[in-house]
GROMACS .gro file of C-alpha atoms in nm:
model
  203
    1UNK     CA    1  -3.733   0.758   0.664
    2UNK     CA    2  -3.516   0.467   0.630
    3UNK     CA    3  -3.663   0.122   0.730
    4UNK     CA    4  -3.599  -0.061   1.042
    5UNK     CA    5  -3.691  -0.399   0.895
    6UNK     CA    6  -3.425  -0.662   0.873
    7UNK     CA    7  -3.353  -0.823   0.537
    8UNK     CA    8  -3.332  -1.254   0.589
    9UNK     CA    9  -2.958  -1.235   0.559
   10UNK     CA   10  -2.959  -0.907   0.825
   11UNK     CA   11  -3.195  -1.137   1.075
   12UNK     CA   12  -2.945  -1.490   1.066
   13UNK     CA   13  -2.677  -1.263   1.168
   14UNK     CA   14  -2.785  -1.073   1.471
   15UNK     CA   15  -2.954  -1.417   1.615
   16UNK     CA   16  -2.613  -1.555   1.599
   17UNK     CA   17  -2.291  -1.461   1.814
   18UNK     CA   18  -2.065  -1.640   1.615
   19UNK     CA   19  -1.935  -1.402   1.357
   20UNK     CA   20  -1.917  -1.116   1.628
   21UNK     CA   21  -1.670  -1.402   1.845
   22UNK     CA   22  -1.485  -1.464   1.569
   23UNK     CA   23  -1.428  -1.100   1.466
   24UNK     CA   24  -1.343  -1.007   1.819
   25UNK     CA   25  -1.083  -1.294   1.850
   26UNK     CA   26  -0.979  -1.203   1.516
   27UNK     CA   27  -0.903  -0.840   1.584
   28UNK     CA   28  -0.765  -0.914   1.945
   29UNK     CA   29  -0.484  -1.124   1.674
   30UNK     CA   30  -0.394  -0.838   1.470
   31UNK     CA   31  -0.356  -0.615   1.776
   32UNK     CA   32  -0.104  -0.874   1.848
   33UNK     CA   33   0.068  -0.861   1.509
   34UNK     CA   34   0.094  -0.496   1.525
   35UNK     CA   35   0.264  -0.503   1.868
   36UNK     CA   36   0.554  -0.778   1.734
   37UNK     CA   37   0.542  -0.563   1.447
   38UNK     CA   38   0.587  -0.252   1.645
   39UNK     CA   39   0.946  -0.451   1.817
   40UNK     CA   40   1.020  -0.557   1.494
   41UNK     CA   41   1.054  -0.182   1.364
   42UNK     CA   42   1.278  -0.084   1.666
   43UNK     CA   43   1.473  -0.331   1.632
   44UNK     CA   44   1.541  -0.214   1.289
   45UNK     CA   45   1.584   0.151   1.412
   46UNK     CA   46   1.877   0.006   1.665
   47UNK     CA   47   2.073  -0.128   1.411
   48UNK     CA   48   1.994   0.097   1.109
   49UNK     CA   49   2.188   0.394   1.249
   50UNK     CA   50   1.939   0.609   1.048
   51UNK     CA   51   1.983   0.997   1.175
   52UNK     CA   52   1.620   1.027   1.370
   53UNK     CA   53   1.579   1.370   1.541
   54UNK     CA   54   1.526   1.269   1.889
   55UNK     CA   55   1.166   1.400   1.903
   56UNK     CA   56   1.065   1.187   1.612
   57UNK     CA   57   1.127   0.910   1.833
   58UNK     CA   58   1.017   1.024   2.177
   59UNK     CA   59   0.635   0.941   2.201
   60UNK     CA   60   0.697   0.590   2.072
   61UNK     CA   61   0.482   0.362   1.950
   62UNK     CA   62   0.105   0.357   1.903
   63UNK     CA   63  -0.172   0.123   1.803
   64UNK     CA   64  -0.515   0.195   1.825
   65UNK     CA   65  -0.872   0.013   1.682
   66UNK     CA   66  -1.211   0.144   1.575
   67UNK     CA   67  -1.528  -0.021   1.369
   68UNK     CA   68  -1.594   0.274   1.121
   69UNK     CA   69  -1.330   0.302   0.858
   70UNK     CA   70  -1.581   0.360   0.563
   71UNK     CA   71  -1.798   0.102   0.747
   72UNK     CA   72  -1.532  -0.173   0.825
   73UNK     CA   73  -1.300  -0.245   1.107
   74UNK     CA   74  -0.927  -0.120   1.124
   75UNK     CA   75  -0.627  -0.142   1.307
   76UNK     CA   76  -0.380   0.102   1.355
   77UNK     CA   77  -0.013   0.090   1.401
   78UNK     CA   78   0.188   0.427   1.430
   79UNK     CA   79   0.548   0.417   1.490
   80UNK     CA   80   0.749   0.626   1.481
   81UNK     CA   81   0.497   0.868   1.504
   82UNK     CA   82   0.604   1.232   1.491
   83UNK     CA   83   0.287   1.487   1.473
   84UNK     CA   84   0.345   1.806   1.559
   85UNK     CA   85   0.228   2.174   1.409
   86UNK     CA   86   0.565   2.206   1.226
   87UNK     CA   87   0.650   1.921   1.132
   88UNK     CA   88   0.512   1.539   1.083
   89UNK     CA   89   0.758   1.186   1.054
   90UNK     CA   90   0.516   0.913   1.096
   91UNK     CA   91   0.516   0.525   0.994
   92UNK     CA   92   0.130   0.395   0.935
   93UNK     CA   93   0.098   0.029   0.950
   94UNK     CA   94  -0.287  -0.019   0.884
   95UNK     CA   95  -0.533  -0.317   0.886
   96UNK     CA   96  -0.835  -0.268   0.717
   97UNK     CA   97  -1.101  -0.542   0.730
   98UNK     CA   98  -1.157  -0.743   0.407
   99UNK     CA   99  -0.897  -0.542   0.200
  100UNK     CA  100  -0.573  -0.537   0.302
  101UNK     CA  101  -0.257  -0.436   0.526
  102UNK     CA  102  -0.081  -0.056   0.445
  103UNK     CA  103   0.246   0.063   0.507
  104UNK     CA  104   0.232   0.432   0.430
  105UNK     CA  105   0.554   0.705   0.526
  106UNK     CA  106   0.408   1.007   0.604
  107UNK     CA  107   0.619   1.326   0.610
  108UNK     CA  108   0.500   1.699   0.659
  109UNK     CA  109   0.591   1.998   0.726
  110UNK     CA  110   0.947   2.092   0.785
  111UNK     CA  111   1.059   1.734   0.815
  112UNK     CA  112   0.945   1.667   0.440
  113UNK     CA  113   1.108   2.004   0.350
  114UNK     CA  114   1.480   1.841   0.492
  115UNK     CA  115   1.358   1.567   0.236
  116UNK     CA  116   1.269   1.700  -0.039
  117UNK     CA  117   1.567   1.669  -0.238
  118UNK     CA  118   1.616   1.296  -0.172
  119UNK     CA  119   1.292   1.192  -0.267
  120UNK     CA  120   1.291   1.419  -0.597
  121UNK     CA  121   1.592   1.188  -0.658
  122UNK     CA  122   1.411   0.835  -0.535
  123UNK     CA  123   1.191   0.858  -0.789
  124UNK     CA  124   1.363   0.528  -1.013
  125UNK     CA  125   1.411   0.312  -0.702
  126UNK     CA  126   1.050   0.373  -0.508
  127UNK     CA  127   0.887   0.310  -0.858
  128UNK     CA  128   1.085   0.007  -0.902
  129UNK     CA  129   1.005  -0.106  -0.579
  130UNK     CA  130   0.647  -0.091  -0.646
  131UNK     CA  131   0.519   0.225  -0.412
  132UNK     CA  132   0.246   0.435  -0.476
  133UNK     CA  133   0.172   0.816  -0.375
  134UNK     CA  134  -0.099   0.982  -0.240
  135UNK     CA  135  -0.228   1.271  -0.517
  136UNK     CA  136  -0.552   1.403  -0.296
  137UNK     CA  137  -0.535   1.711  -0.088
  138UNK     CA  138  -0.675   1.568   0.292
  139UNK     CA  139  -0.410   1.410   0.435
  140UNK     CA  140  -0.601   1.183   0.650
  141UNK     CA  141  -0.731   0.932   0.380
  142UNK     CA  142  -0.561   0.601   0.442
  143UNK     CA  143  -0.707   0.350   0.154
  144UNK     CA  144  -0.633   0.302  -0.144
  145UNK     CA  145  -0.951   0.356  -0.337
  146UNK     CA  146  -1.158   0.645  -0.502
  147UNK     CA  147  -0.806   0.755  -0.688
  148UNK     CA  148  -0.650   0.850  -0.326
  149UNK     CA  149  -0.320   0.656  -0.477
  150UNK     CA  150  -0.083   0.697  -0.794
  151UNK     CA  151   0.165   0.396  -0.852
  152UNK     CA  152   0.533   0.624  -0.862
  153UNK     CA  153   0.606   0.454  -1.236
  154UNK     CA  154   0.308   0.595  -1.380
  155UNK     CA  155   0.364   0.939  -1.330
  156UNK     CA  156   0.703   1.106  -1.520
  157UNK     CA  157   1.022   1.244  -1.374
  158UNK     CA  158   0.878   1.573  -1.382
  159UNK     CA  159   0.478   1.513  -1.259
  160UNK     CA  160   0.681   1.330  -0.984
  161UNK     CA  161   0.922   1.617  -0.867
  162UNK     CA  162   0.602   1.870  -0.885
  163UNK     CA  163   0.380   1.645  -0.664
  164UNK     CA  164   0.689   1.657  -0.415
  165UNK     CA  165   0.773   2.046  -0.443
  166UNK     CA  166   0.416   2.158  -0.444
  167UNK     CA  167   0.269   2.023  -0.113
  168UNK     CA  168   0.333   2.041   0.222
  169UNK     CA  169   0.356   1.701   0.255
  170UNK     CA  170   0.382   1.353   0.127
  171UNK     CA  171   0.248   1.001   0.149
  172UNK     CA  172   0.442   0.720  -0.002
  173UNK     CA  173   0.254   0.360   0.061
  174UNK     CA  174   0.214   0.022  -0.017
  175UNK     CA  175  -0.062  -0.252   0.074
  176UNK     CA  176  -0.018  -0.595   0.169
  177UNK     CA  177  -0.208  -0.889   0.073
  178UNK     CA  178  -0.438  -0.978   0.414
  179UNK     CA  179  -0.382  -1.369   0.313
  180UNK     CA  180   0.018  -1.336   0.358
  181UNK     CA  181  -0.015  -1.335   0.722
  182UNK     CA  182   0.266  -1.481   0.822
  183UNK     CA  183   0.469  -1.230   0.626
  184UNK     CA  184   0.307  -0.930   0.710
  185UNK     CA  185   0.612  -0.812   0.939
  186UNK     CA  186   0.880  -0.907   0.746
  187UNK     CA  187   0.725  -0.735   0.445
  188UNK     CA  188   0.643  -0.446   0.631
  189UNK     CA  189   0.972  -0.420   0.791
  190UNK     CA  190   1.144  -0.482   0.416
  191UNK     CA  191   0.915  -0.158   0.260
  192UNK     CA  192   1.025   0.050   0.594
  193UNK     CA  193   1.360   0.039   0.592
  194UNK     CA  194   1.382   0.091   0.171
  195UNK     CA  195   1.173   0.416   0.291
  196UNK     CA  196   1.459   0.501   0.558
  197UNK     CA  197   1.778   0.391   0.339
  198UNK     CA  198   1.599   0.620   0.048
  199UNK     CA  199   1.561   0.912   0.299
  200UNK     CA  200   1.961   0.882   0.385
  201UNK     CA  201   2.033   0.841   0.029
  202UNK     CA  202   2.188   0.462   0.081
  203UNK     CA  203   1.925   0.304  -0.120
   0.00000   0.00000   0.00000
C-alpha cells in the first residue's frame, strides 16, 4: 500500500497556489501560441500551392490540452489533421512540459503509400536538415525518449528505404528548444514546409 504521507517538499507545494497560477496562466499562453501557430500554417498552405486532397484539409485545425503525458502537461496542435481508416496526413505540433516543442509529419496508410517513393529519395536532404524518425511499432508515442526516435543520418541509405517500405506508416519529427519562444512558429513553420516541398519533390 503506497503511503499517503507528504514528503516536506510535497507539503510547501499544495499549501501554496502559486505554482498551480502560474502553470495555468502559463498553459492558457501556449494555447495561444498554438492558435497563431495554427494561422501561421494556413497561411503557408495558401501560398504553397502544395497538391492537398481536399479531405486532408476539411476538418481543419485542432488543439487540445491534458495533464498526463507520462506525468507532465502537454499541448496539442493538429493541423492539417487527416485520420481516417485508410489513410492518415497529419501535422503534430506538441508542447510537452519541461522538455520541449515537436513538430512531427505523420503519414499512414494509403497517403504514405502515394509517398513512398519521395521520401525513399529525401533521405540526404531530411538528414541534412536535422530530422529524426520514429523506429517503434505504436504509432501514438509522441516524445522523444526510451529510443522512440532515430536521427535520419544515422541510419544508411538502405536501413532508411526499409524503415519506409516496411510499415504502414511513418513519423518524421523534430523538437524545439522550449527557451526559443519567440521562434517557436517560425521554426515550426520553416521544418513544415521542408516536410511539404520534400513530399512534392521541390526540396
Amino acid at each position: 500500500m503506497k503511503s499517503f504521507e507528504l514528503t516536506p517538499e510535497e507539503a510547501a507545494v499544495i499549501e501554496s497556489t502559486h505554482f498551480i497560477l502560474l502553470k495555468n496562466s502559463a498553459i492558457e499562453k501556449v494555447m495561444g501560441l498554438m492558435g497563431k501557430l495554427q494561422e501561421a500554417l494556413a497561411a503557408y498552405d495558401r501560398n504553397s500551392g502544395f497538391p492537398f486532397k481536399p479531405e486532408w484539409l476539411l476538418q481543419g485545425g485542432k488543439i487540445s490540452k491534458g495533464e498526463q503525458y507520462k506525468g507532465l502537461p502537454w499541448v496539442m496542435l493538429d493541423y492539417p489533421r487527416y485520420f481516417s481508416k485508410t489513410g492518415v496526413f497529419a501535422f503534430r505540433t506538441m508542447f510537452w512540459w519541461g522538455h520541449y516543442f515537436s513538430a512531427t509529419l505523420h503519414l499512414g496508410g494509403n497517403v504514405k503509400q502515394h509517398y513512398n517513393a519521395a521520401l525513399e529519395n529525401s533521405y540526404t536532404k531530411l538528414a541534412a536538415a536535422g530530422f529524426q524518425v520514429y523506429v517503434q511499432e505504436d504509432p501514438w508515442e509522441h516524445d522523444f525518449e526510451n529510443g522512440n526516435y532515430r536521427f535520419i543520418d544515422t541510419l544508411d541509405l538502405n536501413e532508411w528505404k526499409t524503415l519506409i517500405s516496411q510499415n504502414d506508416f511513418v513519423k518524421i519529427a523534430k523538437p524545439f528548444v522550449i527557451g526559443h519562444w519567440g521562434k517557436i512558429i517560425t521554426e515550426v513553420v520553416e521544418a513544415y514546409a521542408t516536410l511539404l516541398n520534400i513530399l512534392e519533390n521541390k526540396a
